[in-house]
PDB file of C-alpha atoms in Angstrom:
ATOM      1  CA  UNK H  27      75.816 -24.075 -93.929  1.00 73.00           C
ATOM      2  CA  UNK H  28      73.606 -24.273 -91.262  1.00 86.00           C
ATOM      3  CA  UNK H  29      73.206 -26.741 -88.525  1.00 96.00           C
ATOM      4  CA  UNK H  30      72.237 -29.760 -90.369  1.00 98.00           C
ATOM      5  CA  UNK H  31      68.475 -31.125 -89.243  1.00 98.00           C
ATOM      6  CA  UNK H  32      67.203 -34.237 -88.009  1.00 98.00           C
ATOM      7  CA  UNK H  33      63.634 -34.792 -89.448  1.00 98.00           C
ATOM      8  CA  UNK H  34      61.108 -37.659 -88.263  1.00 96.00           C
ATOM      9  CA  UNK H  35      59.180 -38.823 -90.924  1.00 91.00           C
ATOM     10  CA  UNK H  36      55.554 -39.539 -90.109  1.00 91.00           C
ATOM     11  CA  UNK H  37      53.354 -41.193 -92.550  1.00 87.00           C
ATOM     12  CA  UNK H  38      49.372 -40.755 -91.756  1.00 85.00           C
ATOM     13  CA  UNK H  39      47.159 -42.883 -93.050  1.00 79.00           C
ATOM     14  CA  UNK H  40      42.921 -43.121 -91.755  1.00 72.00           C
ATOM     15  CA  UNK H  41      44.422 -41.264 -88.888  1.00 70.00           C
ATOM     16  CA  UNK H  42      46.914 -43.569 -87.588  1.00 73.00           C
ATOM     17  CA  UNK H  43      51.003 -43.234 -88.464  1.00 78.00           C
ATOM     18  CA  UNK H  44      52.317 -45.948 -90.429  1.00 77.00           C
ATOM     19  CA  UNK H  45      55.544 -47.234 -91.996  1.00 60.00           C
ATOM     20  CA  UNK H  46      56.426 -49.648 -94.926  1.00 53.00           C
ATOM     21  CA  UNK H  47      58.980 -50.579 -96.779  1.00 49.00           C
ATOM     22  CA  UNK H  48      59.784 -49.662-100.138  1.00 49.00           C
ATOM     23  CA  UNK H  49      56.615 -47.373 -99.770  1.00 46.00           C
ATOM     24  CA  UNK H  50      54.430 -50.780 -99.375  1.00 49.00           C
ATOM     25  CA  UNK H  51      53.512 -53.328 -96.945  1.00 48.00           C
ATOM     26  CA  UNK H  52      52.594 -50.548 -94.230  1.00 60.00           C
ATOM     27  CA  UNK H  53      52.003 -51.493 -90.819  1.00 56.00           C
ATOM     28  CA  UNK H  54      50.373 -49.519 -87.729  1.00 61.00           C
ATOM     29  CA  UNK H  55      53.219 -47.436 -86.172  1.00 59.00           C
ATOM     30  CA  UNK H  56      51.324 -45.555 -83.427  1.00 72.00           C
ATOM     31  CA  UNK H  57      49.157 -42.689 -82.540  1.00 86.00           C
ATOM     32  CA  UNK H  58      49.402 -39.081 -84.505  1.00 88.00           C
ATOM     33  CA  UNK H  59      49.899 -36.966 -81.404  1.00 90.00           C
ATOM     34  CA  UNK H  60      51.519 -39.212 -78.984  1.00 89.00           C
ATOM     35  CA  UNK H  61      54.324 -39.678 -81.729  1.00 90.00           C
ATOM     36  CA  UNK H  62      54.337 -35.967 -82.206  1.00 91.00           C
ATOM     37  CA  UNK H  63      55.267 -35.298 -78.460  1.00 93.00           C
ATOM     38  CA  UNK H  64      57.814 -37.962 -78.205  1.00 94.00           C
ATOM     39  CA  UNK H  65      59.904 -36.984 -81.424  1.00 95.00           C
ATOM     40  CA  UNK H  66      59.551 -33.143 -79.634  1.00 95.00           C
ATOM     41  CA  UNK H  67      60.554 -34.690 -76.272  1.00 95.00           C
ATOM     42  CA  UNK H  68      63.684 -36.220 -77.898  1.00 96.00           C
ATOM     43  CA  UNK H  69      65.109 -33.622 -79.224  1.00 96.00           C
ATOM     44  CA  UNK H  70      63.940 -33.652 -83.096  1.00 98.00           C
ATOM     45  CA  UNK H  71      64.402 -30.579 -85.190  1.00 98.00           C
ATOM     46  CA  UNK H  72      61.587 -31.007 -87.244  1.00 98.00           C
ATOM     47  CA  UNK H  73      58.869 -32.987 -88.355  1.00 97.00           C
ATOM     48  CA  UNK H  74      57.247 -34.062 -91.609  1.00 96.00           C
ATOM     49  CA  UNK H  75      53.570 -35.637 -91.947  1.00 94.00           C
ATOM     50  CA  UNK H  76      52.923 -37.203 -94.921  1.00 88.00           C
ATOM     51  CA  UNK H  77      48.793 -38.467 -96.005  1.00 88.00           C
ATOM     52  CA  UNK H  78      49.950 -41.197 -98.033  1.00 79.00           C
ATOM     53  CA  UNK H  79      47.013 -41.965 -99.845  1.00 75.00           C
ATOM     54  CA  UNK H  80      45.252 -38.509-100.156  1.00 79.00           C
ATOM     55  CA  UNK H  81      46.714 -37.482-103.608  1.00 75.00           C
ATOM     56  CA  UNK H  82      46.273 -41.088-105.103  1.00 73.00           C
ATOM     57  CA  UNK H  83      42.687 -40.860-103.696  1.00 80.00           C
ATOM     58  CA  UNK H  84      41.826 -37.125-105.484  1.00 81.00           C
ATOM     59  CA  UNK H  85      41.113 -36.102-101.701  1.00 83.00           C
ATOM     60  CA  UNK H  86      43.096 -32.961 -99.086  1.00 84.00           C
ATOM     61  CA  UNK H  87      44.593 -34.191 -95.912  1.00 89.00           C
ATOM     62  CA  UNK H  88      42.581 -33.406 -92.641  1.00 86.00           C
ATOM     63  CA  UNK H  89      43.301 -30.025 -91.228  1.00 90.00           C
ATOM     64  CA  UNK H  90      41.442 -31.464 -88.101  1.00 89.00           C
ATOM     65  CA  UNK H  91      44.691 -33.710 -86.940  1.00 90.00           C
ATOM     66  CA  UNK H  92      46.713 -30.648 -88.173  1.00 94.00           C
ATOM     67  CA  UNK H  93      45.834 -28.163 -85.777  1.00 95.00           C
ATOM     68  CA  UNK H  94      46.213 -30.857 -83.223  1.00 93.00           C
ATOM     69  CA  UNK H  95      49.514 -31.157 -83.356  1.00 94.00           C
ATOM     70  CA  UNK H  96      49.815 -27.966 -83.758  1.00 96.00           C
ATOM     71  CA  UNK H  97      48.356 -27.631 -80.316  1.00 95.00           C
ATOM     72  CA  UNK H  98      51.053 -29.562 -78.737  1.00 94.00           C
ATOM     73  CA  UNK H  99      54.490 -29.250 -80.326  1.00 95.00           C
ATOM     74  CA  UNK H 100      56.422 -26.127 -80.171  1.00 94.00           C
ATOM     75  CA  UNK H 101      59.025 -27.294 -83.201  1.00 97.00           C
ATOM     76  CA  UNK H 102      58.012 -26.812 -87.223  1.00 97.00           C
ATOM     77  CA  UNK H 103      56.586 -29.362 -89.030  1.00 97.00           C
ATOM     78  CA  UNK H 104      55.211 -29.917 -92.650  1.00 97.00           C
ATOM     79  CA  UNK H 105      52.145 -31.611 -93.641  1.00 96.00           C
ATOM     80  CA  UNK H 106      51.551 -33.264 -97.565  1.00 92.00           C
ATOM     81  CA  UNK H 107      48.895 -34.934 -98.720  1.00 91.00           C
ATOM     82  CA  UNK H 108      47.163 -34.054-102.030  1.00 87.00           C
ATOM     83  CA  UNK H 109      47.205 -30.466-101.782  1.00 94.00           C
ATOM     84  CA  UNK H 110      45.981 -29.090-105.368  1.00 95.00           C
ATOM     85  CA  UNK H 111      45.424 -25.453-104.698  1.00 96.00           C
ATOM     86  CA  UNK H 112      46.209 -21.965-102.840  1.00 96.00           C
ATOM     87  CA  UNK H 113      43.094 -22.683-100.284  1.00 96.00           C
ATOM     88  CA  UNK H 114      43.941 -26.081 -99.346  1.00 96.00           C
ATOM     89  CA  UNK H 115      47.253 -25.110 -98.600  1.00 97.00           C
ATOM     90  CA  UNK H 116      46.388 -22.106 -96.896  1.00 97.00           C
ATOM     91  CA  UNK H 117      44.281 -23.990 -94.303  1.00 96.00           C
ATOM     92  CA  UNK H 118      46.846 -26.360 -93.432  1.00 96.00           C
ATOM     93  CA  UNK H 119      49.131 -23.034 -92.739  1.00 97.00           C
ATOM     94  CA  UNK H 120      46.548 -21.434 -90.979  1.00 97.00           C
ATOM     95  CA  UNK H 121      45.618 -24.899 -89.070  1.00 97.00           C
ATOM     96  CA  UNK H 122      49.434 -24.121 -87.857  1.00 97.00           C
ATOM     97  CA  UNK H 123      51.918 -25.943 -90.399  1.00 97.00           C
ATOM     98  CA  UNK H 124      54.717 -24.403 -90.885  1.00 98.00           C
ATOM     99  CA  UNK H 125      55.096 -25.153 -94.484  1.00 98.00           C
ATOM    100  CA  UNK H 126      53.458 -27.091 -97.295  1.00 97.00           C
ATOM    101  CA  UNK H 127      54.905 -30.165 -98.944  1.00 96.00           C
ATOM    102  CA  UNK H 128      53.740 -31.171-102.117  1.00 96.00           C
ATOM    103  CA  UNK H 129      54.511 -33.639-104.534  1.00 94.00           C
ATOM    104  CA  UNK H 130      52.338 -35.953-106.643  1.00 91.00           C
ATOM    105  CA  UNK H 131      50.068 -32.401-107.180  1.00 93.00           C
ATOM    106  CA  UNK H 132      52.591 -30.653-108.335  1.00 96.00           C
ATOM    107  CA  UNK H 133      53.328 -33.532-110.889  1.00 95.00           C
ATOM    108  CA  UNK H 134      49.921 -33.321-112.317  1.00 94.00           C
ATOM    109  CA  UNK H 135      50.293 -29.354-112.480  1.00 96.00           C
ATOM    110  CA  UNK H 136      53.734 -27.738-111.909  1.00 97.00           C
ATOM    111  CA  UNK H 137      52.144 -24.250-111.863  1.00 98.00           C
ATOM    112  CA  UNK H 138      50.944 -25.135-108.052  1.00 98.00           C
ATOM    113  CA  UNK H 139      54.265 -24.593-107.220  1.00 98.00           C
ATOM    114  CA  UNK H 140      54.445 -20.970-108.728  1.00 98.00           C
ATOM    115  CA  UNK H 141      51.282 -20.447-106.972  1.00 98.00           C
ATOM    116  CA  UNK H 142      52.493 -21.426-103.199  1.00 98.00           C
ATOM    117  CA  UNK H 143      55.390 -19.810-103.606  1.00 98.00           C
ATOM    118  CA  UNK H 144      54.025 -16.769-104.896  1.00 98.00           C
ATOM    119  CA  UNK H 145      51.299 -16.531-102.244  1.00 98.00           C
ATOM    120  CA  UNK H 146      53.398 -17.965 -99.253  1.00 98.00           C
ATOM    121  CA  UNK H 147      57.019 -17.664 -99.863  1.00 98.00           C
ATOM    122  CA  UNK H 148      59.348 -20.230-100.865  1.00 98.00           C
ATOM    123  CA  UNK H 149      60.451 -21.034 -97.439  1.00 97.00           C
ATOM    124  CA  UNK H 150      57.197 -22.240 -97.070  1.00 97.00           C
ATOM    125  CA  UNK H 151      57.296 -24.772 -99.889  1.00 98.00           C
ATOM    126  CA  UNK H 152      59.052 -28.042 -99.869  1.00 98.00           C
ATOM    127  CA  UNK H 153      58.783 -30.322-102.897  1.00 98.00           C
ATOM    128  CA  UNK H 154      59.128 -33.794-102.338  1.00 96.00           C
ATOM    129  CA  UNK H 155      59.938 -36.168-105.196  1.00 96.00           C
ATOM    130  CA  UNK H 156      60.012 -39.948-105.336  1.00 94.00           C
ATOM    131  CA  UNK H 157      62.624 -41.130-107.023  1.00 95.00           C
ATOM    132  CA  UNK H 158      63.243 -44.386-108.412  1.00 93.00           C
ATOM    133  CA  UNK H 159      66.248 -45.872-110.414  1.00 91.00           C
ATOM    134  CA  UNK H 160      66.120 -47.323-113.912  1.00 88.00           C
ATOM    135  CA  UNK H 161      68.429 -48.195-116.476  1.00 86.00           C
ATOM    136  CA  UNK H 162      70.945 -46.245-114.652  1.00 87.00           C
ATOM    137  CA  UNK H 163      69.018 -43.159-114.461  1.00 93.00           C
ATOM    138  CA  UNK H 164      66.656 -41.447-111.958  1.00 96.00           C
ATOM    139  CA  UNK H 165      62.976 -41.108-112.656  1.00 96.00           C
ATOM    140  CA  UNK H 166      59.820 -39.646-110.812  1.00 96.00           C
ATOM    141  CA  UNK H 167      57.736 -41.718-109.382  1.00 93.00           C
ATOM    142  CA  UNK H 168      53.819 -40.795-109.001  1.00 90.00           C
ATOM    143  CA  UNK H 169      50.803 -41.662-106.236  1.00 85.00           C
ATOM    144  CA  UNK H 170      53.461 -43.542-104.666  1.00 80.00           C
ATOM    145  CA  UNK H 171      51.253 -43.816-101.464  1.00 69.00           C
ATOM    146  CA  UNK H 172      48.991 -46.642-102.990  1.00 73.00           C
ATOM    147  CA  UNK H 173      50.576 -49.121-104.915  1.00 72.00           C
ATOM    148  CA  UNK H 174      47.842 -49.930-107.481  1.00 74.00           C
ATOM    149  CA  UNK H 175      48.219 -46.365-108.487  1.00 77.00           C
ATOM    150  CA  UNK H 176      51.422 -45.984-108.502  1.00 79.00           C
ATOM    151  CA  UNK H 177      53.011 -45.012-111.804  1.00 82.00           C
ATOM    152  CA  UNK H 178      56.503 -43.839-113.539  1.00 83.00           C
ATOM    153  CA  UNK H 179      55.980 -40.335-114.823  1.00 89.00           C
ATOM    154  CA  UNK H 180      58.953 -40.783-117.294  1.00 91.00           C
ATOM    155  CA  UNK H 181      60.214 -37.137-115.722  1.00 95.00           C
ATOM    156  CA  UNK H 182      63.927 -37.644-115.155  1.00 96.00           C
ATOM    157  CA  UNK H 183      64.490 -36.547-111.444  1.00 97.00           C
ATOM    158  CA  UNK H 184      67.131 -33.843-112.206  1.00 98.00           C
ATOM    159  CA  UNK H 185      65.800 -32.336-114.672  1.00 97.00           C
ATOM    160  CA  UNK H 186      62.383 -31.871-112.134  1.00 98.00           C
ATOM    161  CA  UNK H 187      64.171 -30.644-109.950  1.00 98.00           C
ATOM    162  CA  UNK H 188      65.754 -27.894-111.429  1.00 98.00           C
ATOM    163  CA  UNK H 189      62.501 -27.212-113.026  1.00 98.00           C
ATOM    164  CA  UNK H 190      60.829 -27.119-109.393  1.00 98.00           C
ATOM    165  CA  UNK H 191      63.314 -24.808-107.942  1.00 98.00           C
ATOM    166  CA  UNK H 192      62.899 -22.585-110.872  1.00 98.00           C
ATOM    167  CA  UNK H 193      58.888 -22.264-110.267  1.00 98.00           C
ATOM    168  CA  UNK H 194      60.026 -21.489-106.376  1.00 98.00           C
ATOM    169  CA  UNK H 195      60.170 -25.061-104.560  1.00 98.00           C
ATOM    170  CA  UNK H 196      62.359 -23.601-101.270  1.00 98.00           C
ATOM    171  CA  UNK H 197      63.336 -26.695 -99.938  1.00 98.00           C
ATOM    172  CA  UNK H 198      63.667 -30.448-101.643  1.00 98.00           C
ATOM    173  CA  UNK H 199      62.808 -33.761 -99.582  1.00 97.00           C
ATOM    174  CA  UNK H 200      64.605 -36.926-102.012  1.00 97.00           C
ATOM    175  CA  UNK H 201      62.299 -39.618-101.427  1.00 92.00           C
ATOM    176  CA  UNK H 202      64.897 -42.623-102.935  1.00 90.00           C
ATOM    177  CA  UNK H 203      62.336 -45.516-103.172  1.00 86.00           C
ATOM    178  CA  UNK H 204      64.973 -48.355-103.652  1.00 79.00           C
ATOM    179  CA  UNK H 205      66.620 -47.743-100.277  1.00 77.00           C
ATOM    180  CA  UNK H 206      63.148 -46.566 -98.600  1.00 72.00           C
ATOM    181  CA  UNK H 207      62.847 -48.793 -94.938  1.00 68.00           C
ATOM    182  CA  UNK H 208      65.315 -51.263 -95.668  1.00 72.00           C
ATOM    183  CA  UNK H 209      68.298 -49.583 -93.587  1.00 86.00           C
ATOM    184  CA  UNK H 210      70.946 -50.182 -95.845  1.00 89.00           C
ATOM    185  CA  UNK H 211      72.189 -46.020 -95.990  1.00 94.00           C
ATOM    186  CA  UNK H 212      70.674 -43.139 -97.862  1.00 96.00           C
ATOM    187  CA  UNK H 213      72.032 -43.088-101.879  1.00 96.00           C
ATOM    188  CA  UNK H 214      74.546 -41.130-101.308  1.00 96.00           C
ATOM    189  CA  UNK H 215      75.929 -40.461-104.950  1.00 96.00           C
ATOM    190  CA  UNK H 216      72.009 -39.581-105.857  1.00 96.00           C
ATOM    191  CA  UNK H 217      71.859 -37.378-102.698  1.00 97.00           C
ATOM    192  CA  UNK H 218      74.760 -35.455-103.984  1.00 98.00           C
ATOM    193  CA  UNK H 219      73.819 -35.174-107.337  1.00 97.00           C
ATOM    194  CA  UNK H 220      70.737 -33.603-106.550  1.00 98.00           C
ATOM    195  CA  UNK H 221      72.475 -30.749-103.983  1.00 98.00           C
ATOM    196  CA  UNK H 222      75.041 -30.386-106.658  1.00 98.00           C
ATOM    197  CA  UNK H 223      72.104 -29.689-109.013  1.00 97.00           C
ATOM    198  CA  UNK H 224      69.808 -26.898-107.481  1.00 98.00           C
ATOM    199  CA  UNK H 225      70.327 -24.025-104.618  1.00 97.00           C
ATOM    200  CA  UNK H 226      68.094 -24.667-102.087  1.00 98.00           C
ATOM    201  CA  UNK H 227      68.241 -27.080 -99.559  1.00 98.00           C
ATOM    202  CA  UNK H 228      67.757 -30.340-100.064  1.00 98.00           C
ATOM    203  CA  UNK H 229      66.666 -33.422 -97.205  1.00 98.00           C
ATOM    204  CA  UNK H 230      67.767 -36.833 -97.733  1.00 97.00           C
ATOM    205  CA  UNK H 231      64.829 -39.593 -97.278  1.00 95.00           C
ATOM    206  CA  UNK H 232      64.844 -42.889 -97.345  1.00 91.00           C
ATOM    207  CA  UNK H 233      67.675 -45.935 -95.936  1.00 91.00           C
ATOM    208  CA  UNK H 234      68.814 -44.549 -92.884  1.00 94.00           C
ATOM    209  CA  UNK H 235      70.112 -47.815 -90.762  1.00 95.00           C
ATOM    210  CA  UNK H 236      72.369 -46.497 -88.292  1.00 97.00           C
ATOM    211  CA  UNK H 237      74.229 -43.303 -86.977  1.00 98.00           C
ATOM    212  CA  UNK H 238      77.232 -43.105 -89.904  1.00 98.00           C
ATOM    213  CA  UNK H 239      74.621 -43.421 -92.319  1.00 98.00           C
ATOM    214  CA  UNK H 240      73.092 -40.145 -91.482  1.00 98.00           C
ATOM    215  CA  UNK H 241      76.784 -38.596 -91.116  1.00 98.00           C
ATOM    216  CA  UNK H 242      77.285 -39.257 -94.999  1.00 98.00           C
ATOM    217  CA  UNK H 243      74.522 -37.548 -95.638  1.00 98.00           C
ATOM    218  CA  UNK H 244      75.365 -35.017 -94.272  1.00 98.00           C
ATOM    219  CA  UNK H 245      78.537 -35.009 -95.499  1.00 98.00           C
ATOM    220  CA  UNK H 246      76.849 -35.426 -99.181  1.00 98.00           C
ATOM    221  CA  UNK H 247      75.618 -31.851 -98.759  1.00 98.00           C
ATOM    222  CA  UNK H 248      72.309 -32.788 -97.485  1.00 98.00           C
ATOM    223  CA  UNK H 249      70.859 -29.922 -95.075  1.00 98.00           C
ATOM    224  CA  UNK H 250      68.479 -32.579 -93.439  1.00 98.00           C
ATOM    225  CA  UNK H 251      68.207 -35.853 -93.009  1.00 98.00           C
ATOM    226  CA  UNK H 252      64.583 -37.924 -92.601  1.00 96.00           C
ATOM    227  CA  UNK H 253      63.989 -40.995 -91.112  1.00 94.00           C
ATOM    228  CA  UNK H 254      61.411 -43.240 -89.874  1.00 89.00           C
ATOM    229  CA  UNK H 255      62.175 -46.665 -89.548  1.00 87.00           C
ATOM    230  CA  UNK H 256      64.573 -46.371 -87.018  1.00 93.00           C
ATOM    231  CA  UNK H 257      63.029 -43.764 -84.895  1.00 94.00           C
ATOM    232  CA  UNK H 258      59.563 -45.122 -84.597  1.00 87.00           C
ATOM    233  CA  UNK H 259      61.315 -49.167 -83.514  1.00 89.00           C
ATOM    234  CA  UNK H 260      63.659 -46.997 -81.364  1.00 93.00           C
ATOM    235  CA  UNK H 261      66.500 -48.838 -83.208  1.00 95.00           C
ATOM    236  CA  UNK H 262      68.435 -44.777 -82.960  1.00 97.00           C
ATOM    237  CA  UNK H 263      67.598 -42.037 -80.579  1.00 97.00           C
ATOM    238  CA  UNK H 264      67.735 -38.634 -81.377  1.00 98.00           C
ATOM    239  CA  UNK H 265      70.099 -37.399 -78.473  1.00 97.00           C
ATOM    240  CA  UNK H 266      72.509 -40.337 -79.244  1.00 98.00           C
ATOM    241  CA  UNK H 267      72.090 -39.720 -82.950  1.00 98.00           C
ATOM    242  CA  UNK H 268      73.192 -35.743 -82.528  1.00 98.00           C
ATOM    243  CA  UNK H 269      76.173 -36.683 -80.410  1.00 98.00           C
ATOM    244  CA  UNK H 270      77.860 -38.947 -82.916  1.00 98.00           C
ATOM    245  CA  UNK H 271      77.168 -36.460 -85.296  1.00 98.00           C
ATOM    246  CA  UNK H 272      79.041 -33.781 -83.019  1.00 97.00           C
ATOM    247  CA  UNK H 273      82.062 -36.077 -82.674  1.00 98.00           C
ATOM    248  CA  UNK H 274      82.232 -35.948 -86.511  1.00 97.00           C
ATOM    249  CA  UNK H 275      82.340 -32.549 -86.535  1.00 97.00           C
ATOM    250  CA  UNK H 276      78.738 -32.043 -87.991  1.00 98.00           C
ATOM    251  CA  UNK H 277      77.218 -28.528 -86.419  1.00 97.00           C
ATOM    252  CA  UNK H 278      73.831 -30.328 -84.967  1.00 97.00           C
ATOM    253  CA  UNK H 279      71.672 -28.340 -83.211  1.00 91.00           C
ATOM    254  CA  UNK H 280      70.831 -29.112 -79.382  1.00 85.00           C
TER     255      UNK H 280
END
């Protein structure tokens, strides 16, 4: 496998990055670009920008705060936020995003997923699912950015996923909603159901707390792992985070 990824998480909402917990209760985490540079500066392998309120308001995400990021970070990032068609998602490409995350629009048609890949490439499109635990299954979670619209799809997560993959998803990001921002470790038995599941790679999201947490991860198969929490309140930096994971004999990359 290759070097496993360490992916801050940046939710965007009216312009400003924010973080919640349990995908509510968000508060102001900082400026767009200055956030941008310092996850570059530290050493991040990627980033992911997330418009948390775009698909639950029927609206795109801005291409404008796109390209500027693209105008001053050198490492790939994805952008999401109610992308619904081949244009949209071609803008945000051509704005300089390096690939296209979608999720609650590919709920309401899964053929957008056929679509991207077909016109971009799967390694272009990431699928991110929210996924939320009931009864002792997993189920997909919808419009998950505003809470009044948030909804249970009655999808069983697996069985989405496989689905996804089929119709050309590239990568998976597994949003686990239970664990999301209150540092308590990824779930790890989910996690590895899901990579034991499908054949691309998938990115763990949601309950990273501390170093060892992101090594069993890792060690759960997961090619990524994304964070936010502890980045953005500086509770783990990136430099200190990759050599731990180097002691454990996790390829990281520099």
């Amino acid at each position: 496998m290759p070097a496993r990824r360490i992916i801050p998480c940046l939710d965007v909402k009216d312009g400003r990055v924010v973080k919640g917990v349990q995908f509510r209760d968000h508060r102001d985490a900082g400026d767009i670009l200055e956030q941008a540079l310092r996850y570059r500066e530290e050493g991040a392998d990627e980033l992911v920008f997330y418009d948390i309120s775009a698909s639950a308001d029927g609206r795109s995400l801005s291409r404008d705060w796109v390209k500027r990021v693209a105008a001053v970070i050198d490492i790939p990032f994805a952008v999401a936020g109610g992308l619904r068609s081949r244009d949209e998602a071609a803008a945000c490409l051509d704005a300089g995003a390096d690939k296209i995350s979608i999720n609650s629009p590919a709920l309401e048609r899964p053929k957008l997923i056929d679509e991207l890949a077909s016109a971009f490439g799967s390694q272009c499109v990431v699928l991110g699912v929210d996924s939320y635990a009931r009864d002792g299954e997993y189920f997909v979670q919808q419009y998950t950015g505003r809470p009044d619209r948030s909804r249970d799809t009655g999808r069983r997560t697996l069985q989405w996923l496989r689905e996804a993959t089929q119709r050309g998803a590239g990568e998976l990001v597994l949003n686990c909603m239970r664990n999301d921002g209150v540092r308590t470790g990824y779930d790890i038995a989910h996690t590895r159901d899901v990579v034991e599941a499908v054949t691309v790679p998938v990115i763990a999201s949601g309950g990273a707390g501390s170093p060892k947490h992101f090594r069993d991860a890792f060690e759960a198969g997961a090619s990524g792992a994304l964070a936010a929490t502890v980045f953005h309140d500086r509770l783990i930096a990136i430099p200190d985070l990759k050599e731990f994971l180097a002691t454990c004999g996790i390829e990281v990359r520099p």
